């Protein structure tokens, strides 16, 4: 907490001064009417120009018949009529104007006297209250260039407080994080027994699985301030700025302790040092070093816990993972079917669902969806329902949105000519029929020739359960399915189109992975070749040596090509054997454009 500084007091005085000036200006304008001498007033009364005189103790408010206003003073202790008669006004003239007495001790008198004081007092109290609320925040926000830009969520901001209740699924992660909450809430319990409070917690998991949400929930549960900053915000091209931000961030957090510092997407700074491409990596190293220095510099009484999130734990600098740094690692998994249902429940709570909606059924149809995907799904369904002018979201809205979330929006207005539609229909029918004929391929959910995103048509397949292991047989069947479209075009039209290029790329990459990553090749055996090839994106592997010989490279290529050829042969055989089915599917697609799961199963006879 900060104390009121001289600067704040100065501001206070300035505002007071302003209020005082304003007040005197306003009250002046009320008294703008001119003062008349009593003798002048007598003249006007005699001339019959006066319409009304208001008496308030010894002050007279005068209103003339032409509308102008004046003030005057009468003698203390005698009434208005006496005063006027003393000045020689004939008593008959007294009835030519209205005469009002105002009681000076009345409510309006007190209000007039006290109101300005009350208002300025309220201003001052309000101002002090406002400042004291701002002090803590401004101590962070007023730091400008080179200082921390963290956003802080303070524990008493009711509006965006997140707790474990808002996070569904991820039960193991929550269990581990409960311990961190305990540390933050009752540090003494742990210190007394000599336990070292963990300094760093690394949340690892696919994008959208709720890592950021979990970190906020830990702060919410423990009721401590939460400083959030993303890795890429550190990485700005000013030398030294990243490091000084880290220093300031830790300084502020220590003052506010117990507290949580959350570095989102830490891989942006924490990747292997020396692995960066181009400029900016010196900067990143300095930033990373500063984080490590700060974490090493914690002593046991600093109750600041650093949490970080990444979806690429494999590329993190090993120095970050040493004991005393991010030594707690929490895996945040994609949700399984039960957890998906729970997540759907959370995000549909504030939305009116029709009675026909079975969230369990939706969860069944969304394997591989992350929490963020599911939130997006419910939102898309709500938009769909609202656009149709409905008051409730029904199941069809949600089912339609599943396709949209997976494949992008439909492009109904996109016209394809008859010839292209026919080719697309056979292409998709090829995928679908091969998938339906192979035991280890994922089942077909939907076939369509309505274009979505970049594709002219699509065959939507979803695993029938949550897959964690993939077998060689499954991969081989998937390659055959991917080549099904290509094979069908070739079989029916004797030609090939560019429509199959995405399929070919997908099939080749599965085949390469079978050989190089999973060691599933019979001839080359249980060996991996090359590092995880995703690293190339981040520059580490560029210019790095291959860890296999040219001869092996040749063998790999041969093996990949053999896998592709045998998969193509498999697809071709299926299409030849079941040509009538292929034609039936294509015909229905041309006519109706979309075939759903149940109808498709009836056609190919798997229902
Ligand atoms: P990450 O940081 O892992 O990429 P986020 O925490 O940013 O994911 O999640 C994005 C959004 O998805 C959250 O704000 C939340 O609405 C939703 N979400 C993700 N996972 C869950 C979950 N397990 N339970 C509830 N909502 C979730
Ligand atoms: Mg995130
Ligand atoms: Zn295709």
Coordinates of C-alpha atoms and ligand atoms in Angstrom, one line a residue:
X1 CA 0.0 0.0 0.0
X2 CA 1.2 3.5 -0.7
X3 CA 0.7 6.6 1.5
X4 CA -0.8 9.8 0.4
X5 CA 2.1 11.7 -1.1
X6 CA 2.7 15.5 -1.4
X7 CA 1.5 15.2 -5.0
X8 CA -1.9 13.9 -3.9
X9 CA -2.3 16.6 -1.3
X10 CA -1.4 19.3 -3.9
X11 CA -4.1 17.9 -6.2
X12 CA -6.5 18.1 -3.3
X13 CA -5.8 21.8 -2.7
X14 CA -6.2 22.5 -6.4
X15 CA -9.6 21.0 -6.5
X16 CA -10.7 22.8 -3.3
X17 CA -9.5 26.1 -4.8
X18 CA -11.5 25.3 -8.0
X19 CA -14.7 24.6 -6.0
X20 CA -14.3 27.8 -4.0
X21 CA -13.9 29.9 -7.2
X22 CA -16.9 28.2 -8.8
X23 CA -19.0 28.8 -5.8
X24 CA -18.3 32.5 -5.4
X25 CA -18.9 33.0 -9.1
X26 CA -22.3 31.3 -8.8
X27 CA -23.4 33.2 -5.7
X28 CA -22.3 36.5 -7.2
X29 CA -24.6 36.0 -10.1
X30 CA -27.5 35.6 -7.8
X31 CA -26.9 39.0 -6.3
X32 CA -26.5 40.8 -9.5
X33 CA -29.6 43.0 -9.1
X34 CA -28.8 46.6 -8.3
X35 CA -29.2 48.2 -4.9
X36 CA -31.6 51.1 -4.6
X37 CA -31.5 53.8 -2.0
X38 CA -34.6 53.9 0.2
X39 CA -35.5 57.4 -1.2
X40 CA -35.4 56.1 -4.8
X41 CA -37.7 53.2 -3.8
X42 CA -40.1 55.7 -2.2
X43 CA -40.2 57.6 -5.5
X44 CA -41.0 54.4 -7.5
X45 CA -43.7 53.4 -5.0
X46 CA -45.3 56.8 -5.4
X47 CA -45.2 56.5 -9.1
X48 CA -46.9 53.1 -8.9
X49 CA -44.0 51.3 -10.7
X50 CA -43.5 48.6 -8.0
X51 CA -45.2 45.3 -8.4
X52 CA -43.9 43.4 -5.4
X53 CA -41.6 43.8 -2.4
X54 CA -40.3 40.7 -0.5
X55 CA -39.0 41.4 3.0
X56 CA -36.4 39.2 4.4
X57 CA -35.2 40.6 7.8
X58 CA -33.9 44.1 6.8
X59 CA -33.3 43.2 3.1
X60 CA -35.9 44.1 0.5
X61 CA -36.2 42.3 -2.8
X62 CA -38.0 44.6 -5.2
X63 CA -39.8 43.7 -8.4
X64 CA -41.0 46.4 -10.8
X65 CA -43.9 46.2 -13.2
X66 CA -41.4 46.3 -16.1
X67 CA -39.8 43.1 -14.7
X68 CA -36.5 44.6 -13.5
X69 CA -35.4 43.6 -10.0
X70 CA -33.6 45.6 -7.3
X71 CA -32.6 45.2 -3.7
X72 CA -32.7 47.7 -0.9
X73 CA -32.4 48.0 2.9
X74 CA -35.1 49.1 5.3
X75 CA -34.6 50.4 8.8
X76 CA -33.8 47.8 11.3
X77 CA -36.6 47.2 13.9
X78 CA -39.5 48.8 12.0
X79 CA -41.8 47.2 9.5
X80 CA -41.8 47.9 5.8
X81 CA -45.1 49.9 5.9
X82 CA -43.9 52.0 8.9
X83 CA -40.6 52.7 7.1
X84 CA -42.4 53.8 3.9
X85 CA -44.9 56.0 5.7
X86 CA -42.0 57.6 7.6
X87 CA -40.5 58.4 4.2
X88 CA -43.8 60.1 3.2
X89 CA -45.6 57.5 1.2
X90 CA -49.4 57.9 1.5
X91 CA -50.9 54.8 3.0
X92 CA -53.2 54.4 0.0
X93 CA -50.1 53.8 -2.1
X94 CA -49.2 50.8 0.1
X95 CA -51.8 48.6 -1.4
X96 CA -50.6 49.2 -5.0
X97 CA -47.9 46.4 -4.6
X98 CA -47.8 43.0 -3.2
X99 CA -46.1 42.7 0.2
X100 CA -44.5 39.4 1.2
X101 CA -42.8 38.7 4.5
X102 CA -40.2 35.9 4.5
X103 CA -39.3 34.3 7.8
X104 CA -35.6 34.5 8.1
X105 CA -35.5 31.6 10.4
X106 CA -37.3 29.4 7.9
X107 CA -36.0 26.3 6.1
X108 CA -35.0 28.2 3.0
X109 CA -32.8 30.5 5.1
X110 CA -30.9 27.6 6.6
X111 CA -30.7 25.8 3.3
X112 CA -29.3 28.9 1.7
X113 CA -26.7 29.4 4.4
X114 CA -25.7 25.7 4.8
X115 CA -26.1 24.2 1.3
X116 CA -22.8 25.5 -0.1
X117 CA -20.9 24.2 2.9
X118 CA -22.6 20.8 2.7
X119 CA -21.9 20.5 -1.0
X120 CA -18.2 21.4 -0.7
X121 CA -17.9 19.0 2.2
X122 CA -19.4 16.2 0.2
X123 CA -17.0 17.0 -2.6
X124 CA -14.0 16.8 -0.3
X125 CA -15.1 13.5 1.3
X126 CA -15.9 12.0 -2.1
X127 CA -12.5 13.2 -3.4
X128 CA -10.6 11.6 -0.6
X129 CA -12.5 8.4 -0.9
X130 CA -11.8 8.3 -4.6
X131 CA -8.1 9.0 -4.2
X132 CA -7.7 6.3 -1.6
X133 CA -9.2 3.8 -3.9
X134 CA -7.0 4.9 -6.7
X135 CA -3.8 5.0 -4.8
X136 CA -2.9 1.4 -5.2
X137 CA -3.9 1.1 -8.8
X138 CA -2.2 4.4 -9.8
X139 CA 1.0 3.3 -8.2
X140 CA 1.1 0.7 -10.9
X141 CA -0.5 2.6 -13.8
X142 CA 1.3 5.9 -13.4
X143 CA 4.6 4.1 -14.1
X144 CA 5.3 4.8 -17.7
X145 CA 7.9 3.9 -20.1
X146 CA 10.3 1.1 -19.1
X147 CA 8.2 0.2 -16.1
X148 CA 5.8 -2.6 -15.6
X149 CA 2.7 -2.7 -17.8
X150 CA 1.1 -5.5 -15.9
X151 CA -2.6 -5.4 -15.6
X152 CA -3.7 -6.0 -12.0
X153 CA -6.8 -7.7 -10.8
X154 CA -7.2 -6.8 -7.2
X155 CA -8.9 -9.3 -4.9
X156 CA -11.7 -7.0 -4.0
X157 CA -12.8 -6.3 -7.6
X158 CA -16.0 -8.3 -7.4
X159 CA -16.9 -8.0 -11.1
X160 CA -14.2 -10.1 -12.6
X161 CA -13.3 -12.4 -9.8
X162 CA -12.8 -15.9 -11.1
X163 CA -12.9 -19.0 -8.8
X164 CA -12.5 -22.7 -9.4
X165 CA -16.3 -22.9 -9.8
X166 CA -15.9 -21.1 -13.1
X167 CA -13.5 -23.7 -14.4
X168 CA -15.0 -27.1 -15.3
X169 CA -13.1 -30.3 -16.0
X170 CA -9.3 -30.1 -15.5
X171 CA -9.7 -31.8 -12.1
X172 CA -6.1 -32.9 -11.7
X173 CA -4.9 -29.4 -12.4
X174 CA -7.3 -28.0 -9.9
X175 CA -6.2 -30.5 -7.3
X176 CA -2.6 -29.5 -7.7
X177 CA -3.4 -25.8 -7.7
X178 CA -5.4 -26.1 -4.5
X179 CA -2.1 -26.6 -2.8
X180 CA -0.8 -23.2 -4.2
X181 CA -4.0 -21.6 -2.9
X182 CA -3.2 -23.1 0.5
X183 CA 0.3 -21.7 0.4
X184 CA -1.0 -18.2 -0.4
X185 CA -3.7 -18.3 2.2
X186 CA -1.8 -19.8 5.2
X187 CA 1.9 -19.4 4.5
X188 CA 2.7 -19.7 8.1
X189 CA 1.5 -23.2 8.4
X190 CA 4.1 -24.3 5.8
X191 CA 6.9 -22.0 6.9
X192 CA 6.6 -23.3 10.5
X193 CA 7.3 -26.8 9.4
X194 CA 10.3 -25.7 7.3
X195 CA 8.7 -26.3 3.9
X196 CA 9.9 -24.1 1.0
X197 CA 7.1 -22.3 -0.6
X198 CA 7.0 -23.0 -4.4
X199 CA 8.1 -20.1 -6.5
X200 CA 7.0 -21.0 -9.9
X201 CA 4.1 -22.9 -11.4
X202 CA 4.1 -23.7 -15.1
X203 CA 0.7 -24.5 -16.7
X204 CA 1.1 -26.5 -19.8
X205 CA -1.6 -27.4 -22.3
X206 CA -3.1 -26.9 -25.7
X207 CA -4.5 -23.4 -26.6
X208 CA -7.9 -22.7 -25.2
X209 CA -7.8 -25.3 -22.4
X210 CA -8.3 -22.7 -19.7
X211 CA -4.7 -22.0 -18.5
X212 CA -5.3 -18.3 -18.2
X213 CA -8.6 -18.9 -16.6
X214 CA -7.1 -21.3 -14.0
X215 CA -4.4 -18.8 -13.1
X216 CA -7.0 -16.2 -12.4
X217 CA -9.0 -18.7 -10.4
X218 CA -6.0 -19.4 -8.1
X219 CA -5.8 -15.7 -7.4
X220 CA -9.6 -15.5 -6.9
X221 CA -9.6 -18.5 -4.5
X222 CA -6.7 -17.2 -2.5
X223 CA -8.0 -13.6 -2.5
X224 CA -4.6 -12.1 -3.5
X225 CA -3.7 -9.5 -6.2
X226 CA -3.0 -10.9 -9.6
X227 CA -0.5 -9.3 -11.9
X228 CA -0.9 -10.4 -15.5
X229 CA 1.5 -9.8 -18.4
X230 CA 2.0 -11.7 -21.5
X231 CA 5.4 -12.9 -22.8
X232 CA 5.1 -11.1 -26.1
X233 CA 4.5 -7.8 -24.2
X234 CA 8.0 -8.2 -22.7
X235 CA 9.5 -8.7 -26.1
X236 CA 9.6 -5.2 -27.5
X237 CA 12.5 -4.0 -29.5
X238 CA 13.9 -1.6 -27.0
X239 CA 17.1 -2.9 -25.5
X240 CA 16.9 -3.2 -21.7
X241 CA 13.2 -2.3 -21.4
X242 CA 12.1 -5.9 -21.0
X243 CA 14.5 -6.5 -18.2
X244 CA 13.6 -3.3 -16.4
X245 CA 9.9 -4.2 -16.7
X246 CA 10.6 -7.5 -15.0
X247 CA 12.4 -5.7 -12.2
X248 CA 9.5 -3.3 -11.6
X249 CA 6.9 -5.9 -11.8
X250 CA 8.6 -8.0 -9.1
X251 CA 9.1 -4.9 -7.0
X252 CA 5.4 -4.0 -7.1
X253 CA 4.3 -7.6 -6.6
X254 CA 6.5 -8.0 -3.5
X255 CA 5.0 -4.8 -2.0
X256 CA 1.5 -6.2 -2.6
X257 CA 2.4 -9.7 -1.4
X258 CA 1.0 -12.3 -1.0
X259 CA 0.5 -12.0 -4.7
X260 CA 0.6 -13.9 -8.0
X261 CA 2.5 -12.8 -11.0
X262 CA 1.2 -14.5 -14.2
X263 CA 3.3 -14.5 -17.3
X264 CA 1.1 -15.7 -20.2
X265 CA 2.6 -17.4 -23.2
X266 CA 6.0 -17.5 -21.5
X267 CA 7.4 -19.4 -24.5
X268 CA 7.7 -16.0 -26.2
X269 CA 10.5 -15.1 -23.8
X270 CA 11.5 -18.4 -22.3
X271 CA 12.4 -20.4 -25.4
X272 CA 15.9 -21.9 -25.7
X273 CA 18.4 -19.1 -25.4
X274 CA 20.3 -18.6 -28.6
X275 CA 17.5 -20.1 -30.7
X276 CA 16.0 -16.9 -31.8
X277 CA 16.0 -15.7 -35.4
X278 CA 16.9 -12.1 -36.3
X279 CA 16.8 -9.2 -34.0
X280 CA 15.3 -9.0 -30.6
X281 CA 16.7 -12.2 -29.2
X282 CA 19.3 -10.3 -27.1
X283 CA 16.5 -8.5 -25.6
X284 CA 14.7 -11.7 -24.9
X285 CA 17.7 -13.2 -23.2
X286 CA 18.1 -10.2 -21.0
X287 CA 14.4 -10.4 -20.0
X288 CA 14.6 -14.1 -19.3
X289 CA 17.8 -13.7 -17.3
X290 CA 16.1 -11.0 -15.3
X291 CA 13.2 -13.3 -14.5
X292 CA 15.6 -16.0 -13.3
X293 CA 17.5 -13.5 -11.2
X294 CA 14.3 -12.2 -9.6
X295 CA 13.1 -15.7 -8.9
X296 CA 16.4 -16.7 -7.4
X297 CA 16.3 -13.5 -5.3
X298 CA 13.1 -14.5 -3.5
X299 CA 13.6 -15.2 0.1
X300 CA 11.2 -17.4 2.1
X301 CA 9.3 -14.5 3.4
X302 CA 8.3 -13.2 -0.1
X303 CA 5.0 -14.7 -0.7
X304 CA 5.0 -14.1 -4.4
X305 CA 4.2 -17.0 -6.7
X306 CA 5.1 -16.8 -10.3
X307 CA 2.7 -18.6 -12.6
X308 CA 3.3 -19.0 -16.3
X309 CA 1.4 -20.6 -19.1
X310 CA 2.6 -22.2 -22.4
X311 CA 1.4 -24.5 -25.0
X312 CA 4.9 -25.3 -26.1
X313 CA 6.7 -26.7 -23.0
X314 CA 9.1 -28.6 -25.3
X315 CA 10.8 -25.4 -26.5
X316 CA 11.2 -23.8 -23.0
X317 CA 14.7 -22.9 -21.8
X318 CA 15.8 -25.7 -19.4
X319 CA 17.0 -23.0 -17.0
X320 CA 13.4 -22.1 -16.4
X321 CA 12.6 -25.6 -15.3
X322 CA 15.3 -26.0 -12.7
X323 CA 14.3 -26.5 -9.0
X324 CA 13.5 -23.3 -7.3
X325 CA 12.1 -21.8 -10.6
X326 CA 9.2 -23.3 -12.5
X327 CA 9.5 -26.6 -10.7
X328 CA 5.8 -27.2 -10.4
X329 CA 4.4 -28.3 -13.7
X330 CA 0.7 -28.6 -14.1
X331 CA -0.7 -30.3 -17.2
X332 CA -4.0 -28.9 -18.5
X333 CA -5.6 -31.5 -20.7
X334 CA -8.2 -31.2 -23.4
X335 CA -11.5 -32.0 -21.8
X336 CA -13.0 -35.5 -22.1
X337 CA -16.7 -36.1 -22.7
X338 CA -17.9 -35.6 -19.1
X339 CA -15.8 -32.5 -18.8
X340 CA -17.0 -31.1 -22.0
X341 CA -20.6 -31.5 -20.7
X342 CA -19.6 -29.6 -17.6
X343 CA -18.0 -26.8 -19.6
X344 CA -21.0 -26.5 -21.8
X345 CA -23.1 -26.3 -18.7
X346 CA -21.1 -23.4 -17.4
X347 CA -21.2 -21.4 -20.6
X348 CA -24.9 -22.0 -21.3
X349 CA -26.0 -21.0 -17.8
X350 CA -26.7 -17.4 -18.7
X351 CA -28.4 -18.4 -22.0
X352 CA -31.9 -19.6 -22.5
X353 CA -31.7 -23.2 -23.8
X354 CA -34.8 -25.0 -25.1
X355 CA -35.9 -28.1 -23.3
X356 CA -34.9 -30.4 -26.2
X357 CA -31.2 -29.6 -25.7
X358 CA -29.2 -32.5 -24.4
X359 CA -25.8 -31.2 -23.5
X360 CA -24.6 -34.8 -23.1
X361 CA -25.3 -35.4 -26.8
X362 CA -23.5 -32.2 -27.7
X363 CA -20.5 -33.3 -25.7
X364 CA -20.5 -36.6 -27.6
X365 CA -20.3 -34.8 -30.9
X366 CA -17.4 -32.5 -30.0
X367 CA -14.4 -34.7 -29.3
X368 CA -11.1 -32.7 -29.5
X369 CA -12.9 -29.4 -28.7
X370 CA -11.1 -27.2 -26.1
X371 CA -12.9 -25.2 -23.4
X372 CA -12.5 -22.1 -25.6
X373 CA -14.0 -23.9 -28.6
X374 CA -17.0 -25.0 -26.5
X375 CA -17.6 -21.4 -25.3
X376 CA -17.4 -20.3 -28.9
X377 CA -19.9 -23.0 -29.9
X378 CA -22.5 -21.9 -27.4
X379 CA -22.0 -18.3 -28.4
X380 CA -22.4 -19.1 -32.1
X381 CA -25.6 -21.0 -31.4
X382 CA -26.9 -18.0 -29.5
X383 CA -26.1 -15.8 -32.4
X384 CA -27.9 -18.2 -34.8
X385 CA -31.0 -18.3 -32.6
X386 CA -31.0 -14.5 -32.2
X387 CA -30.7 -14.0 -35.9
X388 CA -33.7 -16.2 -36.5
X389 CA -35.6 -14.1 -33.9
X390 CA -36.0 -16.9 -31.5
X391 CA -36.1 -16.6 -27.7
X392 CA -34.5 -19.9 -27.0
X393 CA -31.5 -21.8 -28.3
X394 CA -32.6 -25.2 -29.5
X395 CA -30.5 -28.3 -30.3
X396 CA -30.4 -27.7 -34.0
X397 CA -28.8 -24.3 -33.5
X398 CA -26.0 -25.9 -31.5
X399 CA -25.5 -28.8 -34.0
X400 CA -25.3 -26.3 -36.9
X401 CA -22.7 -24.3 -34.9
X402 CA -20.5 -27.4 -34.4
X403 CA -19.9 -27.5 -38.1
X404 CA -19.2 -23.8 -38.2
X405 CA -16.7 -23.9 -35.4
X406 CA -14.9 -26.8 -37.0
X407 CA -15.0 -25.8 -40.6
X408 CA -15.7 -22.1 -40.8
X409 CA -18.9 -20.5 -42.0
X410 CA -20.9 -21.9 -44.9
X411 CA -20.6 -20.0 -48.1
X412 CA -24.1 -20.6 -49.5
X413 CA -23.8 -17.7 -51.9
X414 CA -20.7 -19.1 -53.5
X415 CA -21.8 -20.4 -56.8
X416 CA -20.1 -23.4 -58.3
X417 CA -21.0 -24.5 -61.8
X418 CA -22.6 -27.8 -62.6
X419 CA -19.4 -29.5 -63.7
X420 CA -17.5 -28.4 -60.6
X421 CA -20.4 -29.5 -58.4
X422 CA -20.4 -32.9 -60.0
X423 CA -16.6 -33.3 -59.5
X424 CA -16.9 -32.1 -55.9
X425 CA -19.8 -34.6 -55.2
X426 CA -17.7 -37.5 -56.5
X427 CA -14.7 -36.3 -54.6
X428 CA -16.5 -36.1 -51.3
X429 CA -18.4 -39.3 -52.0
X430 CA -15.0 -41.0 -52.4
X431 CA -13.7 -39.8 -49.0
X432 CA -16.9 -40.8 -47.3
X433 CA -17.2 -44.2 -48.9
X434 CA -13.6 -45.2 -48.2
X435 CA -14.0 -44.0 -44.6
X436 CA -17.2 -46.1 -44.2
X437 CA -15.5 -49.2 -45.6
X438 CA -12.4 -49.2 -43.5
X439 CA -12.6 -50.5 -39.9
X440 CA -10.0 -48.2 -38.3
X441 CA -11.0 -44.9 -39.9
X442 CA -13.1 -42.4 -37.9
X443 CA -16.9 -42.6 -38.7
X444 CA -18.5 -40.1 -41.1
X445 CA -20.7 -37.4 -39.5
X446 CA -21.6 -35.5 -42.5
X447 CA -20.9 -35.2 -46.2
X448 CA -21.6 -32.0 -48.0
X449 CA -20.9 -30.1 -51.2
X450 CA -21.7 -26.7 -49.7
X451 CA -18.4 -24.8 -49.7
X452 CA -17.0 -23.7 -46.4
X453 CA -13.8 -21.7 -45.9
X454 CA -11.5 -22.6 -48.7
X455 CA -13.0 -26.0 -49.4
X456 CA -15.7 -26.6 -52.0
X457 CA -17.1 -29.5 -50.1
X458 CA -16.3 -31.5 -47.0
X459 CA -16.6 -34.8 -45.3
X460 CA -16.8 -34.4 -41.6
X461 CA -15.4 -37.3 -39.6
X462 CA -15.2 -37.4 -35.8
X463 CA -13.7 -40.0 -33.7
X464 CA -16.3 -42.1 -31.8
X465 CA -14.4 -41.7 -28.6
X466 CA -11.7 -39.5 -27.1
X467 CA -8.5 -40.7 -28.6
X468 CA -5.2 -40.6 -26.7
X469 CA -3.4 -43.3 -28.6
X470 CA -3.2 -43.7 -32.4
X471 CA -2.4 -47.0 -34.0
X472 CA -0.5 -47.6 -37.1
X473 CA -3.6 -49.3 -38.6
X474 CA -5.6 -46.1 -37.9
X475 CA -3.0 -43.9 -39.6
X476 CA -2.9 -46.1 -42.7
X477 CA -6.7 -46.1 -43.0
X478 CA -6.8 -42.3 -42.5
X479 CA -4.3 -41.9 -45.4
X480 CA -6.5 -44.1 -47.6
X481 CA -9.5 -41.9 -46.7
X482 CA -7.6 -38.7 -47.5
X483 CA -6.7 -40.2 -50.9
X484 CA -10.3 -41.3 -51.4
X485 CA -11.3 -38.0 -53.1
X486 CA -8.3 -38.1 -55.4
X487 CA -9.0 -41.7 -56.3
X488 CA -12.7 -41.1 -57.0
X489 CA -12.0 -38.2 -59.4
X490 CA -9.4 -40.3 -61.2
X491 CA -11.7 -43.3 -61.4
X492 CA -14.9 -41.6 -62.6
X493 CA -13.5 -38.8 -64.8
X494 CA -10.1 -40.2 -65.7
X495 CA -8.5 -36.9 -64.7
X496 CA -7.3 -35.0 -61.6
X497 CA -8.0 -31.5 -60.2
X498 CA -6.3 -29.2 -57.8
X499 CA -9.1 -29.9 -55.4
X500 CA -7.1 -32.7 -53.9
X501 CA -4.0 -30.8 -53.0
X502 CA -4.9 -30.3 -49.4
X503 CA -5.7 -34.0 -49.1
X504 CA -2.4 -35.0 -50.6
X505 CA -0.5 -32.8 -48.2
X506 CA -2.4 -34.2 -45.2
X507 CA -1.8 -37.8 -46.3
X508 CA 1.9 -37.2 -47.0
X509 CA 2.4 -35.7 -43.6
X510 CA 0.8 -38.6 -41.8
X511 CA 2.9 -41.0 -43.8
X512 CA 6.1 -39.1 -43.0
X513 CA 5.2 -39.0 -39.3
X514 CA 4.6 -42.8 -39.4
X515 CA 8.2 -43.3 -40.5
X516 CA 10.1 -40.4 -38.9
X517 CA 8.4 -39.7 -35.7
X518 CA 6.6 -42.8 -34.5
X519 CA 9.0 -45.5 -35.6
X520 CA 6.1 -47.4 -37.1
X521 CA 7.9 -48.4 -40.3
X522 CA 8.6 -52.1 -40.7
X523 CA 11.8 -51.6 -42.8
X524 CA 13.4 -48.7 -40.8
X525 CA 12.4 -49.8 -37.4
X526 CA 11.9 -48.1 -34.0
X527 CA 14.0 -45.0 -34.6
X528 CA 13.0 -41.3 -34.8
X529 CA 14.7 -39.3 -37.5
X530 CA 15.2 -35.6 -37.1
X531 CA 14.1 -33.5 -34.1
X532 CA 10.5 -32.5 -33.7
X533 CA 10.0 -30.8 -37.0
X534 CA 7.7 -28.1 -35.5
X535 CA 10.8 -26.5 -34.1
X536 CA 11.7 -25.3 -37.6
X537 CA 9.1 -22.6 -37.2
X538 CA 11.0 -21.1 -34.4
X539 CA 14.3 -21.1 -36.1
X540 CA 16.2 -23.5 -33.9
X541 CA 16.6 -26.2 -36.5
X542 CA 17.4 -23.9 -39.4
X543 CA 20.9 -24.8 -40.4
X544 CA 21.0 -27.6 -37.9
X545 CA 22.4 -30.9 -39.1
X546 CA 20.1 -33.8 -40.0
X547 CA 20.9 -36.6 -37.6
X548 CA 20.7 -39.2 -40.3
X549 CA 22.7 -40.0 -43.5
X550 CA 21.8 -39.3 -47.1
X551 CA 21.3 -43.0 -47.5
X552 CA 18.8 -43.1 -44.7
X553 CA 17.0 -40.1 -46.2
X554 CA 16.6 -42.0 -49.4
X555 CA 15.2 -45.0 -47.5
X556 CA 12.8 -42.7 -45.6
X557 CA 11.5 -41.3 -48.9
X558 CA 11.1 -44.8 -50.4
X559 CA 9.2 -45.9 -47.4
X560 CA 6.9 -42.9 -47.3
X561 CA 6.2 -43.4 -51.0
X562 CA 5.4 -47.1 -50.5
X563 CA 2.9 -46.3 -47.7
X564 CA 1.2 -43.7 -49.9
X565 CA 1.0 -46.1 -52.9
X566 CA -0.5 -49.0 -50.9
X567 CA -3.0 -46.6 -49.3
X568 CA -4.1 -45.4 -52.7
X569 CA -4.4 -48.9 -54.0
X570 CA -6.6 -49.7 -51.0
X571 CA -8.9 -46.7 -51.7
X572 CA -9.1 -47.6 -55.4
X573 CA -10.1 -51.1 -54.7
X574 CA -12.9 -50.0 -52.4
X575 CA -14.2 -47.6 -55.0
X576 CA -14.1 -50.2 -57.7
X577 CA -15.9 -52.8 -55.6
X578 CA -18.6 -50.4 -54.5
X579 CA -19.0 -48.3 -57.5
X580 CA -22.8 -48.3 -57.3
X581 CA -22.7 -46.9 -53.8
X582 CA -20.2 -44.2 -54.9
X583 CA -22.6 -43.2 -57.6
X584 CA -25.6 -43.2 -55.3
X585 CA -23.8 -41.0 -52.7
X586 CA -22.7 -38.6 -55.4
X587 CA -26.2 -38.4 -56.9
X588 CA -27.8 -37.6 -53.6
X589 CA -25.1 -35.0 -52.9
X590 CA -25.8 -33.2 -56.2
X591 CA -29.5 -33.2 -55.4
X592 CA -29.5 -32.4 -51.7
X593 CA -26.0 -31.1 -51.1
X594 CA -25.7 -32.5 -47.6
X595 CA -26.1 -36.0 -46.1
X596 CA -26.2 -36.4 -42.3
X597 CA -24.8 -39.2 -40.3
X598 CA -27.9 -41.4 -40.0
X599 CA -28.9 -41.2 -43.7
X600 CA -25.3 -41.9 -44.7
X601 CA -25.1 -45.0 -42.6
X602 CA -28.4 -46.2 -44.2
X603 CA -27.0 -45.7 -47.7
X604 CA -23.7 -47.5 -47.1
X605 CA -25.4 -50.2 -45.0
X606 CA -23.6 -49.6 -41.7
X607 CA -26.7 -48.5 -39.8
Ligands
LIG1 P1 -5.7 -20.8 -22.6 O1 -5.1 -19.7 -21.7 O2 -5.4 -22.1 -22.1 O3 -5.4 -20.6 -24.0 P2 -8.1 -19.5 -21.7 O4 -7.9 -19.7 -20.3 O5 -7.7 -18.2 -22.3 O6 -7.3 -20.7 -22.5 O7 -9.6 -19.9 -22.1 C1 -10.3 -19.2 -23.0 C2 -11.8 -19.2 -22.6 O8 -12.3 -20.5 -22.8 C3 -12.0 -19.0 -21.1 O9 -12.1 -17.6 -20.9 C4 -13.2 -19.7 -20.8 O10 -14.4 -18.9 -21.1 C5 -13.2 -20.9 -21.7 N1 -12.7 -22.1 -21.1 C6 -11.6 -22.7 -21.4 N2 -11.4 -23.8 -20.6 C7 -12.5 -23.8 -19.7 C8 -12.9 -24.7 -18.7 N3 -12.1 -25.8 -18.3 N4 -14.0 -24.4 -18.0 C9 -14.7 -23.3 -18.4 N5 -14.4 -22.5 -19.4 C10 -13.3 -22.7 -20.1
LIG2 MG1 -4.2 -18.0 -22.4
LIG3 ZN1 -10.8 -33.9 -50.4

